[in-house]
XYZ file of N, CA and C in Angstrom:
843
model
N 17.662 -15.230 7.122
C 18.113 -14.987 5.752
C 16.928 -14.913 4.786
N 15.888 -15.733 5.042
C 14.724 -15.724 4.170
C 13.997 -14.389 4.254
N 13.820 -13.882 5.487
C 13.151 -12.589 5.666
C 13.964 -11.466 5.027
N 15.276 -11.553 5.136
C 16.153 -10.549 4.524
C 15.976 -10.548 3.010
N 15.896 -11.737 2.424
C 15.699 -11.844 0.981
C 14.354 -11.313 0.552
N 13.305 -11.603 1.327
C 11.971 -11.114 1.003
C 11.921 -9.592 1.062
N 12.530 -9.019 2.094
C 12.565 -7.560 2.199
C 13.267 -6.958 0.992
N 14.365 -7.545 0.583
C 15.114 -7.042 -0.570
C 14.285 -7.131 -1.838
N 13.577 -8.242 -2.027
C 12.731 -8.387 -3.212
C 11.611 -7.349 -3.224
N 10.996 -7.102 -2.071
C 9.922 -6.115 -1.984
C 10.430 -4.709 -2.331
N 11.596 -4.356 -1.823
C 12.170 -3.043 -2.115
C 12.570 -2.959 -3.583
N 13.165 -4.016 -4.113
C 13.590 -4.045 -5.508
C 12.393 -3.919 -6.439
N 11.300 -4.576 -6.099
C 10.090 -4.486 -6.922
C 9.567 -3.053 -6.970
N 9.703 -2.341 -5.860
C 9.211 -0.967 -5.788
C 10.152 0.017 -6.482
N 11.467 -0.183 -6.324
C 12.442 0.775 -6.839
C 12.814 0.518 -8.302
N 12.810 -0.741 -8.728
C 13.030 -1.044 -10.138
C 14.456 -1.302 -10.564
N 15.439 -0.869 -9.762
C 16.841 -1.108 -10.096
C 17.599 -1.559 -8.855
N 18.702 -2.282 -9.088
C 19.537 -2.748 -7.985
C 20.127 -1.581 -7.199
N 20.545 -0.541 -7.921
C 21.197 0.582 -7.252
C 20.226 1.336 -6.346
N 19.002 1.576 -6.831
C 18.013 2.281 -6.010
C 17.600 1.436 -4.813
N 17.462 0.123 -5.036
C 17.128 -0.760 -3.913
C 18.237 -0.734 -2.870
N 19.483 -0.742 -3.331
C 20.606 -0.677 -2.404
C 20.600 0.602 -1.589
N 20.255 1.714 -2.237
C 20.197 2.997 -1.526
C 19.139 2.962 -0.436
N 17.985 2.361 -0.735
C 16.911 2.280 0.251
C 17.278 1.374 1.419
N 18.054 0.321 1.130
C 18.410 -0.654 2.163
C 19.758 -0.356 2.826
N 20.442 0.680 2.329
C 21.766 1.068 2.846
C 22.777 -0.066 2.673
N 22.712 -0.735 1.522
C 23.689 -1.764 1.173
C 24.140 -1.519 -0.268
N 25.174 -2.211 -0.702
C 25.692 -2.026 -2.058
C 24.801 -2.734 -3.084
N 24.991 -2.340 -4.342
C 24.252 -2.965 -5.438
C 24.562 -4.464 -5.510
N 25.830 -4.816 -5.296
C 26.217 -6.228 -5.355
C 25.586 -7.014 -4.211
N 25.414 -6.371 -3.051
C 24.771 -7.045 -1.919
C 23.301 -7.335 -2.225
N 22.644 -6.400 -2.913
C 21.256 -6.633 -3.335
C 21.194 -7.849 -4.248
N 22.096 -7.887 -5.223
C 22.134 -8.998 -6.169
C 22.357 -10.339 -5.460
N 23.272 -10.349 -4.474
C 23.559 -11.589 -3.743
C 22.358 -12.042 -2.917
N 21.657 -11.081 -2.302
C 20.475 -11.442 -1.505
C 19.398 -12.069 -2.387
N 19.181 -11.491 -3.573
C 18.168 -12.029 -4.477
C 18.585 -13.417 -4.966
N 19.868 -13.579 -5.265
C 20.360 -14.881 -5.724
C 20.153 -15.949 -4.642
N 20.416 -15.586 -3.378
C 20.211 -16.537 -2.279
C 18.732 -16.903 -2.140
N 17.870 -15.895 -2.290
C 16.430 -16.147 -2.178
C 15.962 -17.065 -3.310
N 16.464 -16.825 -4.521
C 16.116 -17.686 -5.654
C 16.559 -19.120 -5.396
N 17.730 -19.280 -4.808
C 18.251 -20.621 -4.519
C 17.393 -21.307 -3.457
N 17.007 -20.545 -2.418
C 16.190 -21.119 -1.351
C 14.823 -21.565 -1.869
N 14.246 -20.770 -2.782
C 12.903 -21.064 -3.285
C 12.914 -21.970 -4.512
N 14.077 -22.070 -5.153
C 14.165 -22.861 -6.373
C 13.403 -22.247 -7.523
N 13.328 -20.913 -7.559
C 12.573 -20.212 -8.600
C 13.354 -18.996 -9.082
N 13.211 -18.680 -10.361
C 13.777 -17.445 -10.901
C 12.836 -16.300 -10.547
N 13.371 -15.229 -9.960
C 12.533 -14.133 -9.463
C 12.649 -12.848 -10.277
N 13.798 -12.598 -10.874
C 13.968 -11.355 -11.630
C 14.647 -11.629 -12.959
N 14.392 -10.709 -13.906
C 15.021 -10.766 -15.219
C 15.456 -9.351 -15.586
N 16.568 -9.213 -16.326
C 16.959 -7.873 -16.756
C 15.982 -7.314 -17.777
N 15.758 -6.001 -17.722
C 14.883 -5.316 -18.682
C 15.468 -3.937 -18.937
N 16.464 -3.878 -19.821
C 17.192 -2.625 -20.028
C 18.002 -2.307 -18.790
N 17.842 -1.084 -18.287
C 18.551 -0.682 -17.074
C 17.807 -1.082 -15.809
N 16.603 -1.584 -15.969
C 15.783 -1.946 -14.827
C 15.687 -3.468 -14.720
N 14.981 -3.921 -13.709
C 14.736 -5.361 -13.573
C 13.240 -5.603 -13.768
N 12.925 -6.803 -14.183
C 11.538 -7.209 -14.389
C 11.252 -8.408 -13.501
N 10.135 -8.380 -12.800
C 9.749 -9.488 -11.942
C 9.200 -10.635 -12.783
N 9.570 -11.838 -12.427
C 8.966 -13.000 -13.069
C 7.568 -13.208 -12.475
N 6.708 -13.981 -13.145
C 5.389 -14.282 -12.561
C 5.484 -14.904 -11.171
N 6.499 -15.748 -10.940
C 6.684 -16.346 -9.609
C 6.997 -15.284 -8.566
N 7.806 -14.282 -8.949
C 8.144 -13.208 -8.009
C 6.918 -12.366 -7.690
N 6.115 -12.059 -8.707
C 4.920 -11.247 -8.479
C 3.926 -11.975 -7.588
N 3.786 -13.295 -7.815
C 2.889 -14.087 -6.966
C 3.385 -14.107 -5.522
N 4.701 -14.220 -5.349
C 5.285 -14.220 -4.006
C 5.012 -12.895 -3.300
N 5.202 -11.799 -4.005
C 4.967 -10.472 -3.419
C 3.497 -10.297 -3.051
N 2.601 -10.705 -3.952
C 1.164 -10.569 -3.685
C 0.740 -11.374 -2.462
N 1.331 -12.551 -2.284
C 0.927 -13.434 -1.189
C 1.613 -13.109 0.134
N 2.883 -12.719 0.053
C 3.690 -12.561 1.270
C 3.827 -11.103 1.700
N 3.755 -10.170 0.739
C 4.005 -8.757 1.035
C 3.182 -8.196 2.184
N 1.839 -8.326 2.165
C 1.034 -7.769 3.271
C 1.389 -8.379 4.622
N 1.595 -9.692 4.659
C 1.945 -10.337 5.922
C 3.311 -9.916 6.427
N 4.252 -9.703 5.494
C 5.598 -9.272 5.889
C 5.553 -7.869 6.504
N 4.768 -6.976 5.871
C 4.650 -5.622 6.416
C 4.010 -5.650 7.804
N 3.012 -6.523 7.984
C 2.363 -6.616 9.286
C 3.328 -7.157 10.338
N 4.151 -8.144 9.954
C 5.145 -8.677 10.886
C 6.124 -7.588 11.308
N 6.605 -6.797 10.342
C 7.504 -5.696 10.681
C 6.814 -4.699 11.601
N 5.534 -4.473 11.340
C 4.791 -3.538 12.180
C 4.674 -4.033 13.608
N 4.451 -5.333 13.779
C 4.349 -5.900 15.125
C 5.673 -5.784 15.872
N 6.772 -5.956 15.149
C 8.092 -5.767 15.756
C 8.289 -4.304 16.138
N 7.852 -3.412 15.243
C 7.936 -1.969 15.506
C 7.171 -1.607 16.780
N 6.036 -2.268 17.008
C 5.219 -1.959 18.184
C 5.978 -2.153 19.498
N 7.037 -2.952 19.453
C 7.793 -3.241 20.678
C 8.867 -2.196 20.965
N 9.077 -1.254 20.044
C 10.137 -0.271 20.239
C 9.796 0.688 21.374
N 10.819 1.094 22.087
C 10.672 2.061 23.163
C 11.329 3.370 22.717
N 10.508 4.406 22.522
C 11.038 5.665 21.997
C 11.598 6.535 23.114
N 12.912 6.425 23.297
C 13.612 7.248 24.257
C 13.828 8.640 23.665
N 14.449 9.522 24.429
C 14.601 10.913 24.016
C 15.380 11.074 22.715
N 16.307 10.146 22.421
C 17.143 10.296 21.230
C 16.804 9.281 20.140
N 15.722 8.543 20.310
C 15.273 7.649 19.247
C 14.657 8.487 18.134
N 15.053 8.231 16.889
C 14.569 9.040 15.769
C 13.107 8.709 15.461
N 12.269 9.728 15.393
C 10.880 9.594 14.973
C 10.822 9.869 13.471
N 10.304 8.915 12.712
C 10.232 9.076 11.258
C 8.845 9.556 10.859
N 8.819 10.665 10.135
C 7.579 11.277 9.655
C 7.630 11.276 8.134
N 6.703 10.568 7.476
C 6.695 10.511 6.020
C 5.415 11.189 5.528
N 5.562 12.061 4.528
C 4.483 12.972 4.157
C 4.330 13.113 2.645
N 3.147 13.554 2.247
C 2.958 14.021 0.881
C 3.758 15.315 0.705
N 4.417 15.430 -0.432
C 5.320 16.569 -0.647
C 4.614 17.906 -0.499
N 3.421 18.028 -1.066
C 2.723 19.312 -1.018
C 2.324 19.693 0.403
N 2.048 18.691 1.231
C 1.671 18.987 2.615
C 2.865 19.480 3.421
N 4.033 18.892 3.178
C 5.243 19.377 3.842
C 5.478 20.837 3.481
N 5.450 21.101 2.176
C 5.749 22.456 1.709
C 4.674 23.454 2.127
N 3.412 23.024 2.111
C 2.323 23.955 2.366
C 2.011 24.187 3.824
N 2.273 23.183 4.679
C 1.768 23.281 6.046
C 2.772 22.984 7.161
N 3.915 22.387 6.845
C 4.792 21.946 7.924
C 6.057 22.785 8.118
N 6.383 23.656 7.175
C 7.655 24.370 7.240
C 7.886 25.093 8.550
N 7.022 26.026 8.867
C 7.202 26.837 10.080
C 7.050 25.986 11.336
N 6.050 25.086 11.330
C 5.834 24.230 12.488
C 7.081 23.416 12.816
N 7.630 22.723 11.812
C 8.768 21.851 12.079
C 10.026 22.641 12.392
N 10.145 23.827 11.812
C 11.288 24.673 12.130
C 11.326 25.008 13.608
N 10.152 25.279 14.188
C 10.068 25.564 15.620
C 10.155 24.281 16.450
N 9.507 23.228 15.963
C 9.405 21.996 16.741
C 10.767 21.341 16.943
N 11.578 21.375 15.908
C 12.868 20.673 15.957
C 13.847 21.358 16.909
N 13.550 22.573 17.336
C 14.429 23.234 18.298
C 14.376 22.551 19.663
N 13.274 21.857 19.973
C 13.214 21.165 21.276
C 13.146 19.644 21.121
N 13.019 19.132 19.891
C 13.115 17.692 19.654
C 13.724 17.509 18.270
N 15.057 17.413 18.224
C 15.743 17.385 16.935
C 15.910 15.983 16.364
N 15.433 14.960 17.090
C 15.577 13.587 16.599
C 14.321 13.187 15.816
N 14.109 13.919 14.728
C 12.970 13.684 13.835
C 13.486 13.649 12.409
N 13.050 12.661 11.653
C 13.439 12.534 10.248
C 12.189 12.652 9.387
N 12.243 13.527 8.367
C 11.093 13.768 7.487
C 11.454 13.351 6.073
N 10.568 12.600 5.432
C 10.751 12.245 4.023
C 9.421 12.397 3.304
N 9.469 12.438 1.976
C 8.248 12.612 1.184
C 8.017 11.406 0.286
N 6.772 10.990 0.193
C 6.354 9.874 -0.659
C 4.926 10.124 -1.114
N 4.469 9.324 -2.078
C 3.060 9.343 -2.440
C 2.260 8.577 -1.389
N 0.972 8.883 -1.286
C 0.140 8.342 -0.210
C 0.146 6.814 -0.112
N 0.025 6.046 -1.208
C 0.051 4.586 -1.048
C 1.332 4.080 -0.388
N 2.470 4.700 -0.710
C 3.744 4.298 -0.111
C 3.803 4.744 1.348
N 3.258 5.908 1.643
C 3.212 6.379 3.032
C 2.484 5.363 3.904
N 1.323 4.921 3.443
C 0.534 3.955 4.217
C 1.319 2.660 4.415
N 1.970 2.173 3.369
C 2.767 0.943 3.478
C 3.884 1.100 4.512
N 4.535 2.267 4.502
C 5.659 2.463 5.422
C 5.190 2.546 6.866
N 4.020 3.141 7.105
C 3.497 3.180 8.471
C 3.031 1.789 8.891
N 2.415 1.056 7.969
C 1.983 -0.310 8.275
C 3.162 -1.188 8.717
N 4.287 -1.022 8.039
C 5.442 -1.882 8.306
C 6.316 -1.377 9.447
N 6.051 -0.158 9.921
C 6.897 0.402 10.973
C 8.126 1.106 10.439
N 8.256 1.212 9.112
C 9.369 1.983 8.545
C 9.179 3.476 8.800
N 7.957 3.877 9.111
C 7.667 5.263 9.494
C 6.750 5.240 10.705
N 6.902 6.222 11.577
C 6.064 6.312 12.776
C 4.732 6.993 12.482
N 4.796 8.052 11.640
C 3.621 8.871 11.366
C 3.555 9.133 9.863
N 2.343 9.070 9.307
C 2.131 9.456 7.919
C 1.236 10.678 7.850
N 1.590 11.623 6.992
C 0.795 12.835 6.767
C 0.396 12.782 5.302
N -0.853 12.370 5.036
C -1.267 11.938 3.697
C -2.263 12.893 3.057
N -2.139 13.045 1.743
C -3.104 13.793 0.943
C -3.742 12.835 -0.052
N -5.069 12.808 -0.096
C -5.762 11.916 -1.013
C -6.408 10.760 -0.263
N -7.081 9.914 -1.010
C -7.839 8.819 -0.409
C -6.917 7.699 0.047
N -7.181 7.174 1.235
C -6.399 6.076 1.792
C -6.918 4.752 1.241
N -6.046 3.756 1.116
C -6.509 2.448 0.657
C -7.445 1.820 1.688
N -8.331 0.960 1.209
C -9.284 0.293 2.107
C -8.556 -0.681 3.027
N -9.119 -0.866 4.218
C -8.623 -1.848 5.187
C -7.117 -1.705 5.457
N -6.701 -0.464 5.699
C -5.277 -0.223 5.937
C -4.844 -0.610 7.348
N -5.796 -0.739 8.270
C -5.468 -1.210 9.607
C -4.780 -0.195 10.499
N -4.749 1.062 10.101
C -4.085 2.098 10.886
C -5.114 3.018 11.535
N -4.684 3.755 12.534
C -5.496 4.860 13.026
C -5.336 6.012 12.045
N -6.440 6.487 11.484
C -6.391 7.573 10.501
C -7.236 8.738 11.008
N -6.590 9.858 11.240
C -7.294 11.042 11.731
C -7.514 12.017 10.567
N -8.763 12.198 10.209
C -9.093 13.118 9.126
C -8.979 14.553 9.638
N -8.143 15.355 8.973
C -7.899 16.722 9.425
C -8.758 17.743 8.693
N -8.788 17.655 7.371
C -9.628 18.563 6.586
C -9.646 18.079 5.142
N -10.518 18.672 4.342
C -10.582 18.380 2.914
C -10.011 19.575 2.157
N -8.891 19.347 1.493
C -8.206 20.436 0.815
C -8.850 20.707 -0.544
N -9.260 21.942 -0.806
C -9.902 22.255 -2.089
C -8.887 22.369 -3.225
N -9.400 22.244 -4.454
C -8.578 22.411 -5.649
C -8.902 23.749 -6.318
N -7.936 24.224 -7.086
C -8.066 25.459 -7.846
C -7.621 25.206 -9.276
N -8.293 25.856 -10.219
C -7.851 25.804 -11.616
C -6.914 26.989 -11.856
N -5.689 26.680 -12.244
C -4.691 27.719 -12.517
C -4.613 27.945 -14.026
N -4.657 29.198 -14.419
C -4.586 29.526 -15.843
C -3.832 30.834 -16.038
N -3.033 30.877 -17.094
C -2.333 32.120 -17.417
C -3.316 33.181 -17.893
N -4.333 32.737 -18.635
C -5.330 33.645 -19.197
C -6.618 33.616 -18.378
N -7.413 34.687 -18.430
C -8.702 34.688 -17.724
C -9.618 33.580 -18.255
N -10.425 33.017 -17.372
C -11.357 31.959 -17.751
C -12.768 32.363 -17.330
N -13.682 32.383 -18.296
C -15.074 32.692 -17.988
C -15.863 31.433 -17.669
N -15.359 30.290 -18.092
C -16.025 29.011 -17.860
C -14.972 27.923 -17.725
N -15.335 26.755 -17.231
C -14.344 25.685 -17.071
C -13.694 25.345 -18.407
N -12.397 25.119 -18.409
C -11.713 24.774 -19.663
C -12.071 23.358 -20.107
N -11.956 23.050 -21.396
C -12.289 21.694 -21.876
C -11.286 20.632 -21.439
N -10.074 21.076 -21.091
C -9.054 20.132 -20.660
C -8.174 20.727 -19.588
N -7.568 19.861 -18.764
C -6.724 20.320 -17.661
C -5.482 19.443 -17.523
N -4.390 20.065 -17.095
C -3.235 19.302 -16.616
C -3.587 18.781 -15.227
N -3.334 17.509 -14.979
C -3.709 16.912 -13.701
C -2.527 16.141 -13.131
N -2.672 15.724 -11.879
C -1.678 14.832 -11.290
C -2.069 13.387 -11.595
N -1.131 12.483 -11.421
C -1.271 11.084 -11.804
C -2.618 10.485 -11.366
N -3.513 10.241 -12.318
C -4.831 9.699 -11.999
C -4.791 8.197 -11.743
N -3.652 7.565 -12.028
C -3.511 6.129 -11.726
C -3.151 5.914 -10.255
N -2.747 6.977 -9.581
C -2.466 6.897 -8.151
C -3.793 6.701 -7.410
N -3.939 5.618 -6.635
C -5.213 5.365 -5.942
C -5.668 6.515 -5.047
N -4.728 7.317 -4.570
C -5.102 8.445 -3.715
C -5.897 9.505 -4.475
N -5.780 9.501 -5.810
C -6.488 10.486 -6.637
C -7.721 9.892 -7.304
N -8.240 8.810 -6.723
C -9.252 7.999 -7.390
C -10.510 8.771 -7.763
N -10.867 9.808 -6.996
C -12.120 10.509 -7.270
C -11.987 11.581 -8.337
N -10.769 11.988 -8.672
C -10.607 13.112 -9.591
C -11.105 12.793 -10.994
N -10.811 11.589 -11.489
C -11.193 11.227 -12.854
C -12.711 11.275 -13.029
N -13.448 10.756 -12.047
C -14.910 10.720 -12.181
C -15.517 12.118 -12.135
N -14.969 12.987 -11.278
C -15.479 14.362 -11.200
C -15.216 15.109 -12.508
N -14.017 14.930 -13.057
C -13.688 15.593 -14.324
C -14.552 15.067 -15.455
N -14.777 13.760 -15.472
C -15.614 13.178 -16.523
C -17.040 13.723 -16.441
N -17.565 13.804 -15.234
C -18.924 14.328 -15.047
C -19.021 15.793 -15.484
N -17.918 16.524 -15.310
C -17.897 17.940 -15.708
C -17.586 18.122 -17.195
N -17.286 17.026 -17.894
C -16.960 17.121 -19.318
C -15.585 17.708 -19.582
N -14.655 17.505 -18.629
C -13.297 18.046 -18.756
C -12.319 16.903 -19.022
N -11.487 17.065 -20.024
C -10.547 16.025 -20.432
C -9.200 16.208 -19.729
N -8.654 15.152 -19.079
C -7.278 15.231 -18.571
C -6.310 15.299 -19.761
N -5.505 16.341 -19.842
C -4.615 16.536 -20.992
C -3.277 15.827 -20.798
N -2.650 16.058 -19.674
C -1.373 15.429 -19.334
C -1.410 15.078 -17.855
N -0.782 13.969 -17.489
C -0.731 13.560 -16.091
C 0.688 13.764 -15.560
N 0.801 14.660 -14.591
C 2.088 14.985 -13.991
C 2.335 14.116 -12.758
N 3.566 14.091 -12.313
C 3.896 13.463 -11.035
C 4.084 14.534 -9.964
N 3.888 15.783 -10.343
C 4.122 16.904 -9.430
C 3.098 17.989 -9.699
N 2.379 18.399 -8.648
C 1.439 19.515 -8.794
C 2.183 20.813 -9.074
N 3.382 20.942 -8.533
C 4.175 22.145 -8.795
C 4.482 22.264 -10.279
N 4.857 21.156 -10.909
C 5.144 21.171 -12.344
C 3.906 21.555 -13.139
N 2.751 20.988 -12.767
C 1.508 21.307 -13.472
C 1.181 22.795 -13.355
N 1.344 23.351 -12.151
C 1.049 24.767 -11.939
C 1.982 25.658 -12.751
N 3.264 25.315 -12.789
C 4.227 26.131 -13.524
C 3.964 26.068 -15.031
N 3.561 24.898 -15.520
C 3.209 24.791 -16.937
C 1.981 25.636 -17.254
N 1.020 25.642 -16.332
C -0.177 26.458 -16.528
C 0.171 27.941 -16.558
N 1.020 28.372 -15.617
C 1.421 29.781 -15.580
C 2.249 30.149 -16.803
N 2.910 29.161 -17.401
C 3.676 29.402 -18.621
C 2.829 29.431 -19.871
N 1.558 29.045 -19.749
C 0.657 29.128 -20.894
C 0.449 27.825 -21.642
N 0.942 26.697 -21.102
C 0.772 25.416 -21.802
C -0.700 25.004 -21.809
N -1.318 24.977 -20.652
C -2.737 24.636 -20.496
C -3.115 24.914 -19.050
N -4.392 25.003 -18.779
C -4.839 25.190 -17.405
C -4.537 23.935 -16.591
N -4.359 24.102 -15.283
C -3.985 22.980 -14.421
C -4.863 22.932 -13.186
N -5.089 21.715 -12.700
C -5.847 21.501 -11.482
C -4.854 21.251 -10.348
N -4.828 22.140 -9.349
C -3.856 21.999 -8.264
C -4.529 22.247 -6.914
N -4.013 21.645 -5.841
C -4.585 21.858 -4.507
C -4.181 23.203 -3.920
N -4.910 23.608 -2.887
C -4.688 24.922 -2.274
C -3.272 25.088 -1.762
N -2.651 24.003 -1.290
C -1.293 24.111 -0.759
C -0.305 24.584 -1.816
N -0.508 24.194 -3.072
C 0.386 24.619 -4.155
C 0.226 26.114 -4.422
N -1.012 26.590 -4.375
C -1.255 28.030 -4.541
C -0.505 28.799 -3.460
N -0.534 28.264 -2.238
C 0.157 28.910 -1.122
C 1.669 28.859 -1.294
N 2.189 27.681 -1.646
C 3.632 27.502 -1.790
C 4.201 28.446 -2.843
N 3.555 28.458 -4.012
C 4.067 29.229 -5.149
C 3.632 30.688 -5.115
N 2.793 31.042 -4.148
C 2.282 32.418 -4.032
C 1.687 32.877 -5.360
N 0.810 32.038 -5.882
C 0.193 32.321 -7.176
C -0.799 33.467 -7.031
N -0.689 34.439 -7.898
C -1.564 35.614 -7.877
C -3.018 35.171 -8.063
N -3.928 35.698 -7.255
C -5.347 35.319 -7.381
C -5.912 35.507 -8.783
N -5.311 36.377 -9.592
C -5.811 36.589 -10.947
C -5.691 35.324 -11.791
N -4.793 34.427 -11.390
C -4.600 33.176 -12.134
C -5.379 32.015 -11.528
N -6.110 32.255 -10.449
C -6.837 31.193 -9.744
C -8.323 31.280 -10.052
N -8.900 30.159 -10.435
C -10.302 30.138 -10.849
C -11.045 29.012 -10.151
N -12.279 29.301 -9.743
C -13.117 28.330 -9.060
C -14.438 28.215 -9.809
N -14.859 26.970 -10.052
C -16.083 26.721 -10.801
C -16.980 25.774 -10.007
N -18.279 26.069 -9.999
C -19.219 25.256 -9.228
C -19.180 23.795 -9.644
N -18.948 23.543 -10.925
C -18.963 22.169 -11.423
C -17.828 21.327 -10.823
N -16.816 22.014 -10.288
C -15.683 21.314 -9.671
C -15.648 21.487 -8.154
N -16.726 22.000 -7.581
C -16.727 22.325 -6.149
C -16.595 21.083 -5.267
N -17.044 19.932 -5.750
C -16.936 18.712 -4.941
C -15.548 18.080 -5.014
N -14.681 18.675 -5.821
C -13.341 18.108 -6.006
C -12.422 18.586 -4.888
N -12.201 17.732 -3.915
C -11.284 18.010 -2.806
C -10.450 16.754 -2.570
N -9.408 16.898 -1.754
C -8.654 15.704 -1.367
C -8.567 15.677 0.156
N -8.949 14.561 0.759
C -8.881 14.465 2.223
C -7.434 14.430 2.703
N -7.185 15.078 3.809
C -5.860 15.097 4.426
C -5.955 14.355 5.760
N -5.089 13.360 5.943
C -5.113 12.530 7.147
C -3.740 12.480 7.814
N -3.751 12.266 9.108
C -2.600 11.741 9.837
C -2.877 10.264 10.065
N -1.918 9.398 9.781
C -2.121 7.979 10.052
C -0.935 7.438 10.844
N -1.227 6.502 11.732
C -0.202 5.938 12.599
C -0.735 4.638 13.202
N 0.178 3.802 13.688
C -0.215 2.607 14.411
C -0.672 3.017 15.808
N -1.692 2.353 16.304
C -2.241 2.742 17.603
C -1.187 2.685 18.699
N -0.261 1.719 18.588
C 0.793 1.598 19.600
C 1.694 2.827 19.618
N 1.877 3.473 18.465
C 2.748 4.650 18.395
C 2.220 5.781 19.260
N 0.904 5.880 19.318
C 0.289 6.983 20.070
C 0.534 6.857 21.563
N 0.970 5.676 22.004
C 1.266 5.488 23.420
C 2.582 6.145 23.818
N 3.439 6.426 22.809
C 4.693 7.113 23.081
C 4.426 8.606 23.245
N 4.877 9.169 24.350
C 4.619 10.591 24.612
C 5.206 11.479 23.520
N 6.417 11.153 23.034
C 7.064 11.986 22.012
C 6.303 11.926 20.687
N 5.897 10.730 20.280
C 5.154 10.595 19.025
C 3.789 11.254 19.144
N 3.128 11.054 20.277
C 1.806 11.665 20.487
C 1.905 13.185 20.443
N 2.962 13.747 21.024
C 3.138 15.200 21.042
C 3.300 15.743 19.621
N 4.044 15.015 18.770
C 4.232 15.458 17.391
C 2.936 15.339 16.603
N 2.203 14.254 16.785
C 0.916 14.081 16.108
C -0.018 15.232 16.446
N -0.113 15.560 17.717
C -1.026 16.627 18.141
C -0.555 17.994 17.638
N 0.759 18.194 17.568
C 1.273 19.479 17.057
C 0.897 19.663 15.598
N 1.025 18.605 14.799
C 0.652 18.691 13.381
C -0.861 18.931 13.249
N -1.641 18.159 14.001
C -3.094 18.299 13.929
C -3.542 19.702 14.334
N -2.913 20.261 15.351
C -3.293 21.606 15.825
C -2.881 22.692 14.840
N -1.823 22.435 14.056
C -1.318 23.492 13.174
C -2.112 23.596 11.874
N -2.735 22.519 11.451
C -3.360 22.480 10.136
C -4.553 23.410 9.978
N -5.517 23.462 10.926
C -6.656 24.368 10.718
C -6.262 25.816 10.506
N -5.231 26.264 11.235
C -4.763 27.639 11.066
C -4.143 27.827 9.701
N -3.340 26.796 9.278
C -2.677 26.881 7.982
C -3.653 26.753 6.846
N -4.684 25.879 7.022
C -5.605 25.604 5.927
C -6.626 26.699 5.777
């Protein structure tokens, strides 16, 4: 019961509402509330407070998550290591959205014809790493920098270049750009490169597709990865490359627990993705 309560608190902290946490855990909103109440009773501490439509963690809850969260994910991962992947066991693949759209469509369309027990979801890179660490996902396909000391096998596939998208012709780098969330640790190098180039981040999007569409609409120029140019079939006339931004790339990795690679089915999928990327990139 204690582990169940801790898992619920960790999911609730990430999702922010009882209903979203319930959706992630496949339980009702009231069940989430009851689990948290039981955990509070067991610990003798208040863990959450209402904050509008969302919940707010108390300092005791945040301290609990900081201290117990990494160990809990590792425990789940160790349990995951014991799983035996039979022919109909679902393999979970969690990916950066742009990588799915840019590089996996045709591959997975063909692959699923001979192994249909595969589930694909999209998350940001920090969440992808957490899910692979805990065994909630078998394989992560990540864009951007990985957190330090993640404890996973990480296979670097390539460095994806960025392009400046603009509705109007550009003779020189623009003074400002639409960018993706610079607070995301996976994008940690972008802010320093832009600062060195004297370029101001104008707006921070949660979607490269949104940034590109705003740029094509004339709002402002946008910084987007090559996969977005491919997905949206952006005309080369709107794509600009500048030497001052040439070092701006994002590493693309496959990450997985070493034990997962021992499964023939998981290993086959990992190798299929790795083999498909150079041709696509």
